[in-house]
Amino acid sequence: MKNLKKLLAVVLMVVMALQIAACGSSEGESDSAPATEDVQDESADSEEKTASSGESKGVIAYSCYNMSWEYYVTLAQGVKEAAEEAGYEYVEHDQQSDQSLMIQGCTDLLNQDIACLVLTPCKPEATASIYELAEEKGIPVILVDISTEATGYLACLKSDNYDGGVLAGNYVLDNLTDAQSKKAAMITVDPSNTNIVRSDGFKDTLEEGGWTIAAELSGQSEPDIAYSCMQDIITANPDVEVVCCSNGPMAISASQAIADAGLTPGEDVKVLGYDAQSNVFEPIKNGTVLGTVAQDPYGMGSGAVDCFLKNLNGEELTYDDEETKIIYTDQWIIDANNVEEYE
């Protein structure tokens, strides 16, 4: 009997031990499973956040001549959208047409170790120190719209300004075949290389066509000054038949000065603009401005980023002028025949 009791006790102890082991195993599996699921969830969340936000490859900066001008706002948009599409952050600096702001702003950007500096210099002759610092930092500089005599940039995307002047001149010759005095005038911007060659193209073409350049005055890119210039031109040359202005706002002001002088803009004196800013489209439609030479500022901006990316990937850039590293962008005329396509 004692032996039977001992056997039952042993069996009972074994059963209890098996039950405890089973409970321990069950509890262990229960504790570990949610922990695994939490890690998987956190990993998935992290991947989802990385995919949605994306890690920036760096910063592409644009230092602009003057952001109050529509032309440069469009150019900046080209840089910004191309940069962000390529995975870079975009920052912007406004020189406000001031040399000291240009130098200081570019210096600050380069000291932030950006990936690339896109630059439209308000004072091309003052860019040497910018190039020196960029070279020291190993940061490529790409010029847009305005070239410089100083070297140190990767590429310069711009219009062929002499060709743009030729384009404007040929447009006058083709559309004013019944001209009487064959006298033309010009209202220009500041005497930069850009404006000088643009003016030369216009003058050379008209003079070859038998016209005379009766006056060339600087409107300094300001509508009010251009208005005064137009008044002076009419006073000194009452038989002038066409005036070419180096931007749209000056063309609009010149047209108003013609009207205020008792003449009919578009008939007595025709006005041709440059840059194709949107505020000149309505005057073109109503005939007070003959037309405008259009450039491609957006294409300059996006093209600058494309040049940076090609260089980064070890691709050789193709230049229109190997010595100056210039890449020319498109130009064309917008007039009453096609202005609605651009509104």
mmCIF file of C-alpha atoms in Angstrom, residues 53-197:
data_model
loop_
_atom_site.group_PDB
_atom_site.id
_atom_site.type_symbol
_atom_site.label_atom_id
_atom_site.label_comp_id
_atom_site.label_asym_id
_atom_site.label_seq_id
_atom_site.Cartn_x
_atom_site.Cartn_y
_atom_site.Cartn_z
ATOM 1 C CA SER A 53 9.733 62.251 -47.553
ATOM 2 C CA GLY A 54 12.869 61.216 -49.456
ATOM 3 C CA GLU A 55 16.336 62.120 -48.315
ATOM 4 C CA SER A 56 17.765 65.251 -49.950
ATOM 5 C CA LYS A 57 20.869 64.789 -52.101
ATOM 6 C CA GLY A 58 21.999 68.281 -51.168
ATOM 7 C CA VAL A 59 21.174 71.879 -52.016
ATOM 8 C CA ILE A 60 21.127 73.641 -55.377
ATOM 9 C CA ALA A 61 21.111 77.413 -54.896
ATOM 10 C CA TYR A 62 20.181 80.170 -57.313
ATOM 11 C CA SER A 63 21.570 83.684 -56.822
ATOM 12 C CA CYS A 64 19.432 85.986 -58.936
ATOM 13 C CA TYR A 65 20.100 89.414 -60.456
ATOM 14 C CA ASN A 66 16.746 90.779 -59.279
ATOM 15 C CA MET A 67 13.703 88.744 -58.271
ATOM 16 C CA SER A 68 11.332 91.666 -58.799
ATOM 17 C CA TRP A 69 11.510 91.005 -62.560
ATOM 18 C CA GLU A 70 9.119 88.452 -64.005
ATOM 19 C CA TYR A 71 11.799 87.153 -66.356
ATOM 20 C CA TYR A 72 13.973 86.043 -63.428
ATOM 21 C CA VAL A 73 11.035 84.641 -61.492
ATOM 22 C CA THR A 74 10.455 82.336 -64.470
ATOM 23 C CA LEU A 75 14.146 81.433 -64.600
ATOM 24 C CA ALA A 76 14.147 80.654 -60.871
ATOM 25 C CA GLN A 77 11.128 78.407 -61.346
ATOM 26 C CA GLY A 78 13.086 76.412 -63.919
ATOM 27 C CA VAL A 79 15.966 75.904 -61.477
ATOM 28 C CA LYS A 80 13.655 75.042 -58.581
ATOM 29 C CA GLU A 81 11.515 72.463 -60.345
ATOM 30 C CA ALA A 82 14.480 70.716 -61.978
ATOM 31 C CA ALA A 83 16.402 70.638 -58.684
ATOM 32 C CA GLU A 84 13.521 69.205 -56.689
ATOM 33 C CA GLU A 85 12.718 66.653 -59.382
ATOM 34 C CA ALA A 86 16.314 65.441 -59.147
ATOM 35 C CA GLY A 87 16.046 65.057 -55.350
ATOM 36 C CA TYR A 88 17.791 68.259 -54.280
ATOM 37 C CA GLU A 89 16.616 71.045 -52.032
ATOM 38 C CA TYR A 90 16.344 74.512 -53.568
ATOM 39 C CA VAL A 91 17.331 77.837 -52.023
ATOM 40 C CA GLU A 92 17.161 81.282 -53.552
ATOM 41 C CA HIS A 93 19.109 84.505 -53.096
ATOM 42 C CA ASP A 94 18.087 87.923 -54.443
ATOM 43 C CA GLN A 95 20.962 90.281 -55.312
ATOM 44 C CA GLN A 96 18.495 93.145 -55.795
ATOM 45 C CA SER A 97 20.783 94.520 -58.532
ATOM 46 C CA ASP A 98 23.421 95.256 -55.875
ATOM 47 C CA GLN A 99 27.058 94.181 -56.277
ATOM 48 C CA SER A 100 27.779 93.900 -52.550
ATOM 49 C CA LEU A 101 24.657 91.782 -52.013
ATOM 50 C CA MET A 102 25.705 89.555 -54.904
ATOM 51 C CA ILE A 103 29.182 88.905 -53.483
ATOM 52 C CA GLN A 104 28.065 88.477 -49.875
ATOM 53 C CA GLY A 105 25.083 86.298 -50.765
ATOM 54 C CA CYS A 106 27.107 83.973 -52.975
ATOM 55 C CA THR A 107 29.848 83.782 -50.349
ATOM 56 C CA ASP A 108 27.300 82.787 -47.699
ATOM 57 C CA LEU A 109 25.802 80.127 -49.959
ATOM 58 C CA LEU A 110 29.176 78.626 -50.848
ATOM 59 C CA ASN A 111 30.165 78.507 -47.180
ATOM 60 C CA GLN A 112 27.091 76.353 -46.548
ATOM 61 C CA ASP A 113 28.643 73.649 -48.759
ATOM 62 C CA ILE A 114 25.836 73.580 -51.296
ATOM 63 C CA ALA A 115 25.992 71.100 -54.177
ATOM 64 C CA CYS A 116 25.825 73.690 -56.955
ATOM 65 C CA LEU A 117 25.512 77.459 -57.393
ATOM 66 C CA VAL A 118 23.421 78.733 -60.299
ATOM 67 C CA LEU A 119 24.250 82.400 -60.828
ATOM 68 C CA THR A 120 22.922 85.383 -62.780
ATOM 69 C CA PRO A 121 25.423 88.100 -61.822
ATOM 70 C CA CYS A 122 24.161 91.668 -61.586
ATOM 71 C CA LYS A 123 27.793 92.795 -61.921
ATOM 72 C CA PRO A 124 29.618 90.297 -64.156
ATOM 73 C CA GLU A 125 32.918 92.103 -63.663
ATOM 74 C CA ALA A 126 32.824 91.366 -59.901
ATOM 75 C CA THR A 127 32.545 87.578 -59.985
ATOM 76 C CA ALA A 128 36.221 86.550 -59.701
ATOM 77 C CA SER A 129 36.152 86.156 -55.904
ATOM 78 C CA ILE A 130 33.009 84.015 -56.162
ATOM 79 C CA TYR A 131 34.699 81.646 -58.597
ATOM 80 C CA GLU A 132 37.812 81.443 -56.403
ATOM 81 C CA LEU A 133 35.814 80.433 -53.332
ATOM 82 C CA ALA A 134 33.734 77.961 -55.334
ATOM 83 C CA GLU A 135 36.880 76.300 -56.663
ATOM 84 C CA GLU A 136 38.318 76.130 -53.148
ATOM 85 C CA LYS A 137 35.115 74.458 -51.946
ATOM 86 C CA GLY A 138 34.834 72.173 -54.975
ATOM 87 C CA ILE A 139 31.389 73.563 -55.828
ATOM 88 C CA PRO A 140 30.455 73.985 -59.511
ATOM 89 C CA VAL A 141 29.091 77.368 -60.621
ATOM 90 C CA ILE A 142 26.743 77.540 -63.601
ATOM 91 C CA LEU A 143 25.888 80.909 -65.128
ATOM 92 C CA VAL A 144 22.463 81.640 -66.566
ATOM 93 C CA ASP A 145 21.425 84.558 -68.798
ATOM 94 C CA ILE A 146 24.591 86.629 -68.271
ATOM 95 C CA SER A 147 28.175 85.652 -69.065
ATOM 96 C CA THR A 148 31.379 86.932 -67.472
ATOM 97 C CA GLU A 149 34.900 87.583 -68.697
ATOM 98 C CA ALA A 150 36.260 85.961 -65.547
ATOM 99 C CA THR A 151 36.489 82.188 -65.813
ATOM 100 C CA GLY A 152 35.843 79.535 -63.213
ATOM 101 C CA TYR A 153 32.313 78.423 -64.099
ATOM 102 C CA LEU A 154 31.217 75.046 -65.452
ATOM 103 C CA ALA A 155 28.853 76.373 -68.140
ATOM 104 C CA CYS A 156 26.894 79.455 -69.144
ATOM 105 C CA LEU A 157 23.365 79.069 -70.510
ATOM 106 C CA LYS A 158 22.138 82.185 -72.263
ATOM 107 C CA SER A 159 20.610 83.603 -75.403
ATOM 108 C CA ASP A 160 22.849 84.588 -78.279
ATOM 109 C CA ASN A 161 22.233 88.280 -77.702
ATOM 110 C CA TYR A 162 23.797 89.437 -80.949
ATOM 111 C CA ASP A 163 21.542 86.987 -82.755
ATOM 112 C CA GLY A 164 18.589 88.335 -80.764
ATOM 113 C CA GLY A 165 19.390 91.836 -81.987
ATOM 114 C CA VAL A 166 19.628 90.514 -85.538
ATOM 115 C CA LEU A 167 16.269 88.796 -85.076
ATOM 116 C CA ALA A 168 14.684 92.101 -83.979
ATOM 117 C CA GLY A 169 16.327 93.980 -86.845
ATOM 118 C CA ASN A 170 15.173 91.520 -89.477
ATOM 119 C CA TYR A 171 11.658 91.657 -88.056
ATOM 120 C CA VAL A 172 11.631 95.439 -88.587
ATOM 121 C CA LEU A 173 12.956 95.087 -92.142
ATOM 122 C CA ASP A 174 10.381 92.419 -92.981
ATOM 123 C CA ASN A 175 7.400 94.238 -91.480
ATOM 124 C CA LEU A 176 8.123 97.908 -92.212
ATOM 125 C CA THR A 177 8.717 97.650 -95.932
ATOM 126 C CA ASP A 178 6.802 100.910 -96.534
ATOM 127 C CA ALA A 179 8.932 102.957 -94.105
ATOM 128 C CA GLN A 180 9.589 106.555 -95.179
ATOM 129 C CA SER A 181 12.360 108.051 -93.033
ATOM 130 C CA LYS A 182 13.912 104.684 -92.150
ATOM 131 C CA LYS A 183 14.963 106.124 -88.810
ATOM 132 C CA ALA A 184 15.120 103.888 -85.751
ATOM 133 C CA ALA A 185 15.947 104.489 -82.103
ATOM 134 C CA MET A 186 16.941 102.293 -79.183
ATOM 135 C CA ILE A 187 16.164 102.415 -75.477
ATOM 136 C CA THR A 188 18.648 100.126 -73.790
ATOM 137 C CA VAL A 189 19.439 98.803 -70.321
ATOM 138 C CA ASP A 190 22.766 99.258 -68.492
ATOM 139 C CA PRO A 191 25.887 98.950 -70.673
ATOM 140 C CA SER A 192 26.584 95.290 -69.942
ATOM 141 C CA ASN A 193 28.111 92.944 -72.466
ATOM 142 C CA THR A 194 24.665 91.415 -72.920
ATOM 143 C CA ASN A 195 23.100 94.708 -73.905
ATOM 144 C CA ILE A 196 26.048 95.889 -76.014
ATOM 145 C CA VAL A 197 26.048 92.859 -78.307
#
